[in-house]
Tab-separated table of C-alpha atoms in Angstrom:
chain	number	residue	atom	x	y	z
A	1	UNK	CA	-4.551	-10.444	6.261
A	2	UNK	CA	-0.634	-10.150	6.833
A	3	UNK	CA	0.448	-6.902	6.317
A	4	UNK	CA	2.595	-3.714	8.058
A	5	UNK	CA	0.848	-0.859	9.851
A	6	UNK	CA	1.642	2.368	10.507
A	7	UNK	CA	0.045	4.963	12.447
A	8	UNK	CA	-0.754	7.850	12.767
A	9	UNK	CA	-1.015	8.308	8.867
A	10	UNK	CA	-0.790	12.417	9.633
A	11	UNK	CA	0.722	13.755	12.380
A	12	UNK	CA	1.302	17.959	13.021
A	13	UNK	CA	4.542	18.579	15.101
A	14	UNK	CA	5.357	21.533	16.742
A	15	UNK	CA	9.388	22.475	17.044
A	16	UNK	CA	10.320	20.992	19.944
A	17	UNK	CA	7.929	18.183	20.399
A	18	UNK	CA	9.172	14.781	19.961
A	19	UNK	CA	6.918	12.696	18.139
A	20	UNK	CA	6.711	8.405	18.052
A	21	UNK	CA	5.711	6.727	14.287
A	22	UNK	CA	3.965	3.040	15.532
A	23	UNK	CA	4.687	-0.143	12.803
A	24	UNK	CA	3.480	-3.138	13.541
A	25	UNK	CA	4.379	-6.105	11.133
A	26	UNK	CA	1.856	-9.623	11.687
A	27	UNK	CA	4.356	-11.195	8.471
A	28	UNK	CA	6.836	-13.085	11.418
A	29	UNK	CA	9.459	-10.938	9.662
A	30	UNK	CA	12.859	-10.965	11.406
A	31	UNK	CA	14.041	-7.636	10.315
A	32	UNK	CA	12.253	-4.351	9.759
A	33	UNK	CA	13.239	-0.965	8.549
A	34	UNK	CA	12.861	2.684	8.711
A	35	UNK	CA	13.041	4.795	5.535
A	36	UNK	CA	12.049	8.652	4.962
A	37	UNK	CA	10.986	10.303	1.994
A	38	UNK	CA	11.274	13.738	1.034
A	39	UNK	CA	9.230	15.119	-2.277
A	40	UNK	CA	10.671	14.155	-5.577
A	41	UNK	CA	13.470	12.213	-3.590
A	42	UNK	CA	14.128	8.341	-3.357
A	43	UNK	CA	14.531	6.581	0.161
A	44	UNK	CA	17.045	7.116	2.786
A	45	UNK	CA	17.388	4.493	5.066
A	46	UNK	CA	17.537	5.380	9.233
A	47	UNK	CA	17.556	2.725	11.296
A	48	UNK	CA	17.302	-1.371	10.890
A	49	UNK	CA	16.590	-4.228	13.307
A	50	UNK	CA	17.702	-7.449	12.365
A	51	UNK	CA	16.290	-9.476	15.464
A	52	UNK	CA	14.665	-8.230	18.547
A	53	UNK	CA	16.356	-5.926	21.030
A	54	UNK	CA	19.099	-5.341	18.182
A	55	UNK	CA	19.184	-2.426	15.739
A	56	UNK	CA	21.642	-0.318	13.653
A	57	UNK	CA	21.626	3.041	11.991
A	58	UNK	CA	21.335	4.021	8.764
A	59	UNK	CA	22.395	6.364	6.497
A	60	UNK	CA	20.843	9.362	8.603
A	61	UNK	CA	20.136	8.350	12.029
A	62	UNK	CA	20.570	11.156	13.765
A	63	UNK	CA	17.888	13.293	15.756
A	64	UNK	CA	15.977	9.925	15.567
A	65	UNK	CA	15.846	6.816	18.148
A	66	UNK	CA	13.822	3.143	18.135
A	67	UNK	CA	13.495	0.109	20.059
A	68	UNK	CA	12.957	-3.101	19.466
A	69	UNK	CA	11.365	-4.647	22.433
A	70	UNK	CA	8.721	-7.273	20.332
A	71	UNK	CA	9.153	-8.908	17.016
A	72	UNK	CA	6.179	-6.925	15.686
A	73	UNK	CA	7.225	-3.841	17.126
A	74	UNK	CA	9.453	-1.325	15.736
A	75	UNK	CA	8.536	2.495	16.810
A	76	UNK	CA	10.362	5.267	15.509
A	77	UNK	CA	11.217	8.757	17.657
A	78	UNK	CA	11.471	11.934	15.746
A	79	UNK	CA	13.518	13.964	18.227
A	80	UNK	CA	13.671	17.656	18.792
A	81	UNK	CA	17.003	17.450	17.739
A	82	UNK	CA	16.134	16.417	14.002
A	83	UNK	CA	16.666	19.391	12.352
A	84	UNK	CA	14.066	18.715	9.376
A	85	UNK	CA	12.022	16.445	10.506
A	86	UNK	CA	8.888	17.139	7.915
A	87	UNK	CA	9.063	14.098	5.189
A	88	UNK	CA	7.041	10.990	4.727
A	89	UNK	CA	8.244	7.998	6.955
A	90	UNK	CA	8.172	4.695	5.802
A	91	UNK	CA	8.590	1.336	7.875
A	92	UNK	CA	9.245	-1.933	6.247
A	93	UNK	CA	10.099	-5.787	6.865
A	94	UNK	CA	11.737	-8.528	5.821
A	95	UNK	CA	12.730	-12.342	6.572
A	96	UNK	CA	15.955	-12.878	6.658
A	97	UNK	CA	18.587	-13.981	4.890
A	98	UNK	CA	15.646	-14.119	1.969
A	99	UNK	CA	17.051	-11.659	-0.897
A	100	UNK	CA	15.743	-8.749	1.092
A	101	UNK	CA	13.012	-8.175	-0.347
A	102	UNK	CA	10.823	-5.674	1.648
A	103	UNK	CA	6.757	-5.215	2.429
A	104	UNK	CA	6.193	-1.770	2.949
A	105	UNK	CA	3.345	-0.222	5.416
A	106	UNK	CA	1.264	3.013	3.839
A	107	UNK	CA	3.489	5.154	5.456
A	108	UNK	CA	3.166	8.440	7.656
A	109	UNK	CA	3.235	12.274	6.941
A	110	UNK	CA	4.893	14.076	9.364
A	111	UNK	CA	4.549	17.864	9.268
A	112	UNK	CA	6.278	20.247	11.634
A	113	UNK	CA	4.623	23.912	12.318
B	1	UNK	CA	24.042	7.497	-0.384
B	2	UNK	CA	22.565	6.996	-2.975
B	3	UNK	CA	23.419	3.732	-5.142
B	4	UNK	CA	20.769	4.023	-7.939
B	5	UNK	CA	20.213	6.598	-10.481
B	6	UNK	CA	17.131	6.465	-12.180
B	7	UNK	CA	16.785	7.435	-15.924
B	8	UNK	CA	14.407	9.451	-17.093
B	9	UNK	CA	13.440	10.984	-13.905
B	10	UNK	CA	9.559	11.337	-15.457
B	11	UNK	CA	8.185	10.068	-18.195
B	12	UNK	CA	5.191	10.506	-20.287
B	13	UNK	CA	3.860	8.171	-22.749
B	14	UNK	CA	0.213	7.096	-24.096
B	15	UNK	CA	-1.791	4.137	-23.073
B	16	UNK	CA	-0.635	1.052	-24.944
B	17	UNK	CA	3.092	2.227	-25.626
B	18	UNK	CA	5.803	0.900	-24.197
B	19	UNK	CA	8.076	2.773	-21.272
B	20	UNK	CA	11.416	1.784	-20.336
B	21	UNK	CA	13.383	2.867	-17.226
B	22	UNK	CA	17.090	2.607	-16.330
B	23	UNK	CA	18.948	2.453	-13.243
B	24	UNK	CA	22.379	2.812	-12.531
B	25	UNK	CA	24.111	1.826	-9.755
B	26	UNK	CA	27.482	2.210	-8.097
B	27	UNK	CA	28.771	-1.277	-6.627
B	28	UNK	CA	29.014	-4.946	-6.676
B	29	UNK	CA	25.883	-6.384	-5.717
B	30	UNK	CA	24.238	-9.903	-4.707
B	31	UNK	CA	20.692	-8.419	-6.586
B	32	UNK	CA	18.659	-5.886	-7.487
B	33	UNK	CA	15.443	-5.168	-6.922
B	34	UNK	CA	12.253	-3.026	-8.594
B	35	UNK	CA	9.607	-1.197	-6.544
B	36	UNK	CA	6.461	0.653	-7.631
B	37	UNK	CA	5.132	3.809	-5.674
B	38	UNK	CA	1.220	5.116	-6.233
B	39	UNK	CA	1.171	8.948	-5.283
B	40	UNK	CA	1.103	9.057	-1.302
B	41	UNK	CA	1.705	4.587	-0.961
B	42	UNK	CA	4.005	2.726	0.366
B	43	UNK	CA	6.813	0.768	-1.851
B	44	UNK	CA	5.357	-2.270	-3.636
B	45	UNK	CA	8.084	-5.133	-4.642
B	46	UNK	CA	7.566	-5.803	-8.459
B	47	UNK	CA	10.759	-7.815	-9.335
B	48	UNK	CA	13.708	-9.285	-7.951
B	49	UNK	CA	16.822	-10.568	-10.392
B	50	UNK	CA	19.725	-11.893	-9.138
B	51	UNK	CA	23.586	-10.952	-10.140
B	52	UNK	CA	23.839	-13.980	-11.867
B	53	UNK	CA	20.865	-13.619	-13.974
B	54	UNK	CA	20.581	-11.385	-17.226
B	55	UNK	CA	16.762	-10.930	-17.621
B	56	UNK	CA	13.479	-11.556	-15.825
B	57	UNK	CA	10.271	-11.541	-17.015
B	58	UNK	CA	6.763	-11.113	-14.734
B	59	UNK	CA	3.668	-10.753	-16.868
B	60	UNK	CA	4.323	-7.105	-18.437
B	61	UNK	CA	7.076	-6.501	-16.605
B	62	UNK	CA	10.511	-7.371	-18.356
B	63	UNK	CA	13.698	-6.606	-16.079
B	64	UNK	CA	17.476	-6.852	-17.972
B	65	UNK	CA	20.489	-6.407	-15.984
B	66	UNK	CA	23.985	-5.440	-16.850
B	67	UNK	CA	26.869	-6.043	-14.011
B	68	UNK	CA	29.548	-5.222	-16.715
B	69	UNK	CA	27.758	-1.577	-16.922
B	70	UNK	CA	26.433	-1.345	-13.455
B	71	UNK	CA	22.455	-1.169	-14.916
B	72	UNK	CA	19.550	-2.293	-15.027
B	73	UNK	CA	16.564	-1.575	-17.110
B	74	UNK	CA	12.654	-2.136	-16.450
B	75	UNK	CA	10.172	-2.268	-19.272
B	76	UNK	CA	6.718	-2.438	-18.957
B	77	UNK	CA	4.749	-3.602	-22.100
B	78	UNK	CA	1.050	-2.697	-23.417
B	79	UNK	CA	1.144	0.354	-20.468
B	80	UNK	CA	-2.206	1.335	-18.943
B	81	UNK	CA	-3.452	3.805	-16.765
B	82	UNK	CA	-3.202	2.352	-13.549
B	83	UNK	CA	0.371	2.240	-14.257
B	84	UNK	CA	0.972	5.473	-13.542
B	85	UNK	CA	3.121	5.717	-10.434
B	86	UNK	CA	7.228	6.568	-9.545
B	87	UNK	CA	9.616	3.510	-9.826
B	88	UNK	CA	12.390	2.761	-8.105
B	89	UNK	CA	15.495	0.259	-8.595
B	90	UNK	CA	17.126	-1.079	-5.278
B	91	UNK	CA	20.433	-2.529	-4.331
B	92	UNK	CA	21.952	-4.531	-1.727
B	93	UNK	CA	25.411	-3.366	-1.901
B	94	UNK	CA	26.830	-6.156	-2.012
B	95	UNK	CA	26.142	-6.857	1.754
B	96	UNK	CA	24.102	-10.015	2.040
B	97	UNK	CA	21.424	-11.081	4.490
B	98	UNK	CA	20.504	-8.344	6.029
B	99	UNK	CA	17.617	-6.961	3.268
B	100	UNK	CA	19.064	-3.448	3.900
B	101	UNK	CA	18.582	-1.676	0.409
B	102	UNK	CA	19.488	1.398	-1.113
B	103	UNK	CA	16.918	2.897	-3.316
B	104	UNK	CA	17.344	5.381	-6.393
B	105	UNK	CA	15.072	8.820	-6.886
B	106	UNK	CA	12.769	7.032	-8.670
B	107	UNK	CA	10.967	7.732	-11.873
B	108	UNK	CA	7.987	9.282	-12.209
B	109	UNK	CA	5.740	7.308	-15.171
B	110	UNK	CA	2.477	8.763	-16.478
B	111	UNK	CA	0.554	6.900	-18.801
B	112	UNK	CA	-2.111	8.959	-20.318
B	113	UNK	CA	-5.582	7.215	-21.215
């Protein structure tokens, strides 16, 4: 079936440690997204690919980095230099120039010790 | 930023009733856009509607929309159980083709059995 992974669902982080959130999209979607989630809060958006080897930042961007080396592809860094990092991380995809509307993967926890 | 508010920010209601959710937003947009969230998910899209277009309807799901006010409202009708999950409303901002959204807080629907 088409759908978005992520992986690792869970992941422990210790301060310092940079950490990489896989998604993998089979849909043949043009653009995919990075959201994260805190508890309670809606989504803020922090970085989008339109088309491969192309991507822009969102809302809060920094002490996070991607790539976008294969259509399918669109890993997400947590850096040592995001302050907060613990939240729940969501990638999603879209075709473009469709209305937007986005498939979502299950997402993945990231907790910070 | 945030371009949706969400109104109630929980609700409670009893199986079979009714439960209606706003969402305001802040600028011009192209469309609008409904998600559903199960405790710990990813985002599922429920229902698009376009600026142009003043209601939607998709089996229990009946979507208004108000560019005059800046709102939106979602009702869902007959409500069960396995309705029980957050909701939120989504914007394009106006921008267009590029199916980068900005999502509300959400609200938080529990529909006792």
């Amino acid at each position: 079936d088409g759908g978005i992974t992520q992986s690792p669902k869970y992941l422990f982080r210790k301060e310092g440690q940079n950490v990489t959130l896989s998604c993998e999209q089979n849909l043949n979607h043009d653009a995919m997204y990075w959201y994260r989630q805190d508890p309670g809060q809606g989504l803020r958006l922090i970085y989008y690919s339109q088309i491969v080897n192309d991507f822009q930042k969102g809302d809060i961007a920094e002490g996070y980095s991607v790539s976008r080396e294969k259509k399918e592809s669109f890993p997400l860094t947590v850096t040592s230099a995001q302050k907060n990092p613990t939240a729940f991380y969501l990638c999603a995809s879209s075709r473009w120039g469709l209305d937007g509307e986005l498939f979502f993967g299950e997402g993945s926890r990231l907790t910070v010790l | 930023s945030q371009q949706g508010e969400e109104d109630p920010q929980a609700l409670s209601i009893q199986e079979g009733e009714n439960a209606t959710m706003n969402c305001s937003y802040k600028t011009s947009i192209n469309n609008l856009q409904w998600y559903r969230q199960n405790s710990g998910r990813g985002l599922v899209h429920l229902i698009l509607i376009r600026s142009n277009e003043r209601e939607k309807h998709s089996g229990r799901l009946r979507v208004t929309l108000d560019t005059s006010k800046k709102s939106s409202s979602l009702l869902i009708t007959a409500s069960r159980a396995a309705d029980t999950a957050s909701y939120f409303c989504a914007t394009d901002g106006g921008s267009s083709n590029t199916g980068k959204l900005i999502f509300g807080q959400g609200t938080t629907l529990q529909v006792k059995p």
